């Protein structure tokens, strides 16, 4: 009884209001960051580094040059852009950490809560692009798409490694492999719908539910077996299939859209890491649940 009352005192309506308030600024933040990262490029020009747009300008009927089309892209092109992206991300995470996550019972719960809050922001920023990407993968892959999710994912991983103590070795491997590999390619290329679909499934909505449940278990608000059962279903029916769809959508976009959202080896790297991440962590979750709870059901 004492533990439950203590938990109730620690978490309340004020925390819900803070979470809602911090989530509500994400669309404005995303819009501002896009304005800072905007690059206007004429069709047919080469990108600064390293991939061509792959689209030619229009021509008049008589063959004379017509009106050149322009692409509005969003990508970091300077150290200032990177400072804006990572600086605001670190400030946002530090604010969430100070106001909400540090009230947790221990460091693990603190990170779970911070991860959940970051995933809420990632979901808000990436969901519109993710829906458009998967519903219409052959549509123009660039335009007014949020650059924020890739900064949030990379920033969260770096914040974890730099601010938290005694981070397990497997977390270092995860953050460097998936954060460094996928986010590195994401920052080297313009923001794309397929990139935000990847952010939505690899770290957005499924991750937010997962880490929210882990935090609830730590805080004494949810039974551990219940968390494992729900997390198994989440991975089997949402996260892993979503990442598999994204991996295939990257291939489809690479083969059939112009300009390509991502080209050649980077496309293969990101698609491969997305598929590997979904399958590997689904396997781990299912095996863990089977051993500790019993065979999961549909």
XYZ file of N, CA and C in Angstrom, residues 4-147:
432
model
N 2.352 1.976 -3.457
C 1.348 2.516 -4.378
C 1.059 3.972 -4.075
N 0.897 4.311 -2.799
C 0.631 5.695 -2.429
C 1.798 6.590 -2.797
N 3.040 6.086 -2.574
C 4.223 6.868 -2.935
C 4.271 7.117 -4.432
N 3.940 6.096 -5.227
C 3.923 6.243 -6.679
C 2.877 7.256 -7.108
N 1.701 7.198 -6.482
C 0.640 8.136 -6.825
C 1.040 9.564 -6.508
N 1.775 9.756 -5.407
C 2.219 11.105 -5.061
C 3.274 11.601 -6.036
N 4.109 10.669 -6.522
C 5.207 11.058 -7.401
C 4.707 11.434 -8.788
N 3.661 10.799 -9.254
C 3.136 11.061 -10.596
C 1.691 11.514 -10.507
N 1.366 12.574 -11.253
C 0.006 13.090 -11.190
C -0.360 13.925 -12.400
N -1.416 14.713 -12.248
C -1.945 15.520 -13.347
C -0.931 16.544 -13.842
N -0.094 17.040 -12.946
C 0.920 18.012 -13.350
C 1.872 17.414 -14.380
N 2.240 16.157 -14.182
C 3.148 15.499 -15.126
C 2.472 15.289 -16.479
N 1.205 14.921 -16.463
C 0.461 14.757 -17.716
C 0.403 16.080 -18.467
N 0.173 17.169 -17.737
C 0.115 18.492 -18.363
C 1.467 18.879 -18.955
N 2.548 18.566 -18.247
C 3.890 18.864 -18.754
C 4.186 18.067 -20.022
N 3.815 16.800 -20.018
C 4.039 15.957 -21.197
C 3.258 16.497 -22.389
N 2.004 16.862 -22.159
C 1.184 17.409 -23.241
C 1.755 18.725 -23.755
N 2.242 19.562 -22.834
C 2.793 20.859 -23.232
C 4.059 20.692 -24.062
N 4.947 19.796 -23.637
C 6.191 19.603 -24.387
C 5.926 18.960 -25.744
N 4.924 18.082 -25.813
C 4.578 17.473 -27.105
C 3.947 18.491 -28.045
N 3.228 19.461 -27.488
C 2.515 20.430 -28.330
C 3.454 21.371 -29.074
N 4.689 21.522 -28.584
C 5.627 22.432 -29.257
C 6.335 21.754 -30.428
N 6.196 20.435 -30.555
C 6.939 19.702 -31.581
C 6.622 20.181 -32.998
N 5.355 20.365 -33.395
C 5.102 20.846 -34.762
C 5.750 22.195 -35.056
N 5.710 23.131 -34.106
C 6.345 24.437 -34.306
C 7.860 24.292 -34.387
N 8.409 23.469 -33.527
C 9.855 23.209 -33.535
C 10.264 22.587 -34.868
N 9.510 21.614 -35.331
C 9.805 20.963 -36.603
C 9.772 21.969 -37.750
N 8.765 22.840 -37.751
C 8.645 23.853 -38.809
C 9.838 24.803 -38.782
N 10.214 25.252 -37.593
C 11.358 26.167 -37.471
C 12.645 25.499 -37.950
N 12.859 24.254 -37.548
C 14.084 23.554 -37.931
C 14.135 23.342 -39.437
N 13.007 23.042 -40.043
C 12.960 22.910 -41.497
C 13.348 24.213 -42.189
N 12.868 25.333 -41.668
C 13.216 26.622 -42.268
C 14.723 26.856 -42.220
N 15.364 26.433 -41.135
C 16.811 26.621 -41.011
C 17.589 25.696 -41.946
N 16.994 24.573 -42.306
C 17.680 23.567 -43.130
C 17.244 23.598 -44.597
N 16.471 24.571 -44.977
C 15.921 24.596 -46.335
C 17.000 24.848 -47.377
N 16.981 24.025 -48.421
C 17.884 24.169 -49.561
C 17.030 24.170 -50.820
N 17.111 25.235 -51.605
C 16.376 25.313 -52.866
C 17.320 24.910 -53.983
N 16.929 23.911 -54.736
C 17.801 23.349 -55.760
C 17.048 23.192 -57.065
N 17.628 23.671 -58.145
C 17.004 23.517 -59.452
C 17.111 22.072 -59.913
N 16.055 21.602 -60.525
C 16.059 20.235 -61.031
C 17.177 20.053 -62.032
N 17.877 18.946 -61.910
C 18.970 18.668 -62.825
C 20.320 19.033 -62.257
N 20.347 19.888 -61.200
C 21.615 20.218 -60.581
C 22.086 19.049 -59.738
N 23.382 19.034 -59.485
C 23.919 18.033 -58.588
C 23.761 18.522 -57.157
N 23.460 17.595 -56.263
C 23.446 17.965 -54.867
C 24.869 18.211 -54.426
N 25.002 18.958 -53.325
C 26.335 19.297 -52.842
C 27.144 18.039 -52.548
N 26.568 17.074 -51.885
C 27.219 15.812 -51.590
C 26.155 14.829 -51.146
N 26.196 13.600 -51.610
C 26.964 13.126 -52.735
C 26.065 12.639 -53.862
N 24.722 12.857 -53.791
C 23.824 12.194 -54.717
C 23.129 13.159 -55.667
N 22.983 12.795 -56.965
C 22.280 13.652 -57.912
C 20.781 13.603 -57.689
N 20.122 14.697 -58.009
C 18.671 14.719 -57.905
C 18.056 13.792 -58.930
N 18.586 13.790 -60.172
C 18.093 12.858 -61.175
C 16.811 13.290 -61.834
N 16.566 14.613 -61.935
C 15.367 15.086 -62.617
C 15.748 16.265 -63.493
N 15.256 16.290 -64.723
C 15.631 17.345 -65.661
C 14.614 18.462 -65.657
N 15.033 19.623 -66.182
C 14.127 20.758 -66.283
C 13.131 20.546 -67.408
N 12.020 21.274 -67.331
C 11.031 21.211 -68.396
C 11.557 21.902 -69.647
N 11.021 21.523 -70.806
C 11.400 22.168 -72.061
C 10.143 22.573 -72.814
N 10.259 23.639 -73.596
C 9.144 24.069 -74.427
C 8.955 23.111 -75.597
N 7.831 23.242 -76.303
C 7.527 22.352 -77.423
C 8.580 22.440 -78.509
N 9.133 23.654 -78.738
C 10.123 23.826 -79.797
C 11.515 23.365 -79.390
N 11.637 22.853 -78.179
C 12.928 22.349 -77.737
C 13.751 23.351 -76.966
N 13.327 24.607 -76.908
C 14.072 25.602 -76.141
C 13.857 25.371 -74.649
N 14.789 25.842 -73.833
C 14.662 25.623 -72.390
C 13.354 26.186 -71.850
N 12.699 25.443 -71.008
C 11.462 25.900 -70.395
C 11.697 26.346 -68.967
N 10.639 26.381 -68.199
C 10.758 26.781 -66.806
C 11.415 25.661 -66.012
N 12.484 26.012 -65.326
C 13.170 25.016 -64.525
C 12.387 24.758 -63.242
N 12.242 23.498 -62.924
C 11.599 23.157 -61.667
C 12.611 23.261 -60.538
N 12.099 23.535 -59.355
C 12.959 23.634 -58.189
C 12.489 22.644 -57.132
N 13.468 22.061 -56.463
C 13.182 21.198 -55.328
C 13.496 21.978 -54.060
N 12.604 21.917 -53.097
C 12.879 22.465 -51.773
C 13.228 21.284 -50.882
N 14.482 21.223 -50.472
C 14.989 20.108 -49.682
C 15.303 20.577 -48.272
N 15.371 19.622 -47.355
C 15.708 19.937 -45.971
C 16.822 19.000 -45.522
N 18.010 19.553 -45.358
C 19.156 18.763 -44.926
C 20.186 19.703 -44.316
N 21.019 19.205 -43.404
C 22.078 20.049 -42.850
C 23.179 20.265 -43.875
N 23.529 21.521 -44.096
C 24.586 21.850 -45.057
C 25.734 22.600 -44.406
N 25.697 22.775 -43.094
C 26.748 23.520 -42.408
C 26.813 23.087 -40.951
N 27.905 23.470 -40.302
C 28.039 23.207 -38.870
C 26.950 23.938 -38.087
N 26.532 25.092 -38.589
C 25.463 25.843 -37.931
C 24.167 25.041 -37.916
N 23.845 24.392 -39.041
C 22.642 23.559 -39.091
C 22.709 22.427 -38.071
N 23.855 21.756 -38.003
C 24.011 20.662 -37.045
C 23.893 21.169 -35.613
N 24.455 22.351 -35.353
C 24.356 22.940 -34.020
C 22.907 23.273 -33.679
N 22.170 23.779 -34.662
C 20.752 24.081 -34.436
C 19.963 22.811 -34.142
N 20.210 21.762 -34.933
C 19.471 20.521 -34.755
C 19.791 19.828 -33.446
N 21.077 19.600 -33.206
C 21.466 18.883 -31.993
C 21.359 19.756 -30.750
N 21.603 21.053 -30.897
C 21.487 21.955 -29.753
C 20.068 22.014 -29.216
N 19.094 22.200 -30.108
C 17.703 22.246 -29.655
C 17.231 20.882 -29.166
N 17.734 19.816 -29.773
C 17.359 18.473 -29.320
C 17.877 18.210 -27.917
N 19.140 18.561 -27.668
C 19.707 18.362 -26.333
C 18.972 19.207 -25.300
N 18.627 20.441 -25.659
C 17.893 21.307 -24.735
C 16.521 20.711 -24.417
N 15.856 20.187 -25.430
C 14.533 19.571 -25.245
C 14.634 18.346 -24.337
N 15.620 17.490 -24.599
C 15.794 16.290 -23.783
C 16.185 16.640 -22.354
N 17.058 17.628 -22.190
C 17.469 18.048 -20.851
C 16.282 18.599 -20.065
N 15.395 19.326 -20.744
C 14.199 19.855 -20.085
C 13.278 18.721 -19.642
N 13.050 17.752 -20.531
C 12.229 16.597 -20.176
C 12.856 15.821 -19.020
N 14.160 15.682 -19.062
C 14.886 14.956 -18.024
C 14.731 15.647 -16.673
N 14.932 16.964 -16.660
C 14.891 17.718 -15.405
C 13.483 17.805 -14.820
N 12.498 18.028 -15.669
C 11.138 18.260 -15.178
C 10.369 16.980 -14.881
N 10.680 15.905 -15.615
C 9.850 14.702 -15.500
C 10.666 13.455 -15.175
N 11.649 13.123 -16.018
C 12.304 11.815 -15.924
C 13.081 11.625 -14.628
N 13.657 12.698 -14.074
C 14.486 12.553 -12.872
C 13.672 12.217 -11.620
N 12.371 12.222 -11.720
C 11.534 11.814 -10.592
C 11.435 10.297 -10.482
N 12.039 9.580 -11.418
C 11.923 8.122 -11.471
C 12.589 7.462 -10.270
N 12.241 6.194 -10.055
C 12.757 5.469 -8.896
C 14.232 5.119 -9.038
N 14.730 4.950 -10.272
C 16.144 4.648 -10.481
C 16.561 5.105 -11.876
N 17.831 4.881 -12.213
C 18.371 5.351 -13.489
C 17.747 4.641 -14.687
N 17.442 3.366 -14.524
C 16.808 2.646 -15.627
C 15.427 3.222 -15.931
N 14.652 3.437 -14.888
C 13.326 4.016 -15.085
C 13.425 5.431 -15.642
N 14.413 6.166 -15.179
C 14.624 7.525 -15.704
C 14.841 7.497 -17.215
N 15.685 6.573 -17.695
C 15.921 6.489 -19.134
C 14.682 6.005 -19.868
N 13.972 5.050 -19.295
C 12.744 4.573 -19.940
C 11.742 5.721 -20.117
N 11.605 6.546 -19.086
C 10.672 7.677 -19.161
C 11.145 8.682 -20.200
N 12.438 9.006 -20.175
C 12.973 9.959 -21.149
C 12.808 9.423 -22.570
N 13.067 8.142 -22.757
C 12.905 7.518 -24.075
C 11.441 7.609 -24.528
N 10.528 7.356 -23.612
C 9.102 7.447 -23.939
C 8.734 8.850 -24.398
N 9.201 9.854 -23.665
C 8.878 11.241 -23.998
C 9.494 11.645 -25.333
N 10.725 11.204 -25.581
C 11.353 11.484 -26.874
C 10.594 10.793 -28.000
N 10.126 9.576 -27.738
C 9.374 8.848 -28.763
C 8.033 9.509 -29.074
N 7.434 10.144 -28.081
C 6.206 10.900 -28.347
C 6.497 12.008 -29.348
N 7.602 12.724 -29.132
C 7.985 13.798 -30.055
C 8.299 13.246 -31.442
N 9.006 12.119 -31.495
C 9.329 11.490 -32.783
C 8.050 11.088 -33.511
N 7.098 10.539 -32.778
C 5.830 10.128 -33.384
C 5.072 11.317 -33.949
N 4.989 12.394 -33.171
C 4.281 13.597 -33.629
C 4.924 14.152 -34.897
N 6.264 14.179 -34.921
C 6.973 14.771 -36.059
C 6.965 13.884 -37.297
N 6.957 12.566 -37.100
C 7.139 11.654 -38.240
C 5.850 11.066 -38.791
N 4.779 11.033 -38.003
C 3.564 10.318 -38.407
C 2.978 10.781 -39.743
N 2.845 12.093 -40.003
C 2.258 12.491 -41.297
C 3.060 11.995 -42.498
N 4.396 12.141 -42.434
C 5.234 11.672 -43.537
C 5.201 10.155 -43.647
N 5.180 9.462 -42.506
C 5.153 8.000 -42.520
C 3.899 7.488 -43.207
N 2.762 8.082 -42.892
C 1.506 7.648 -43.511
C 1.529 7.874 -45.015
N 1.992 9.046 -45.438
C 2.030 9.336 -46.877
C 3.007 8.420 -47.598
N 4.124 8.102 -46.945
C 5.132 7.260 -47.575
C 4.619 5.852 -47.828
N 3.980 5.253 -46.841
C 3.541 3.873 -46.979
C 2.264 3.753 -47.810
N 1.436 4.802 -47.819
C 0.222 4.768 -48.629
C 0.501 5.064 -50.096
N 1.547 5.856 -50.355
C 1.876 6.226 -51.740
C 3.391 6.258 -51.914
N 4.049 5.080 -51.907
C 5.515 5.040 -51.942
C 6.129 5.547 -53.237
N 5.347 5.657 -54.308
C 5.896 6.112 -55.583
C 5.677 7.602 -55.816
N 5.045 8.295 -54.886
C 4.901 9.740 -55.020
C 6.253 10.417 -54.874
N 6.309 11.704 -55.241
C 7.565 12.443 -55.124
C 8.098 12.314 -53.698
N 9.344 11.847 -53.546
C 9.838 11.492 -52.225
C 10.394 12.650 -51.418
N 10.434 13.844 -52.007
C 11.009 14.975 -51.287
C 10.051 16.148 -51.276
N 10.352 17.106 -50.440
C 9.498 18.274 -50.309
C 9.422 18.680 -48.852
N 8.251 19.133 -48.410
C 8.100 19.621 -47.045
C 7.952 18.456 -46.081
N 9.095 17.874 -45.731
C 9.135 16.726 -44.833
C 10.020 17.065 -43.647
N 9.666 16.593 -42.486
C 10.331 17.010 -41.257
C 11.745 16.447 -41.145
N 12.688 17.322 -40.810
C 14.071 16.914 -40.540
C 14.255 16.547 -39.066
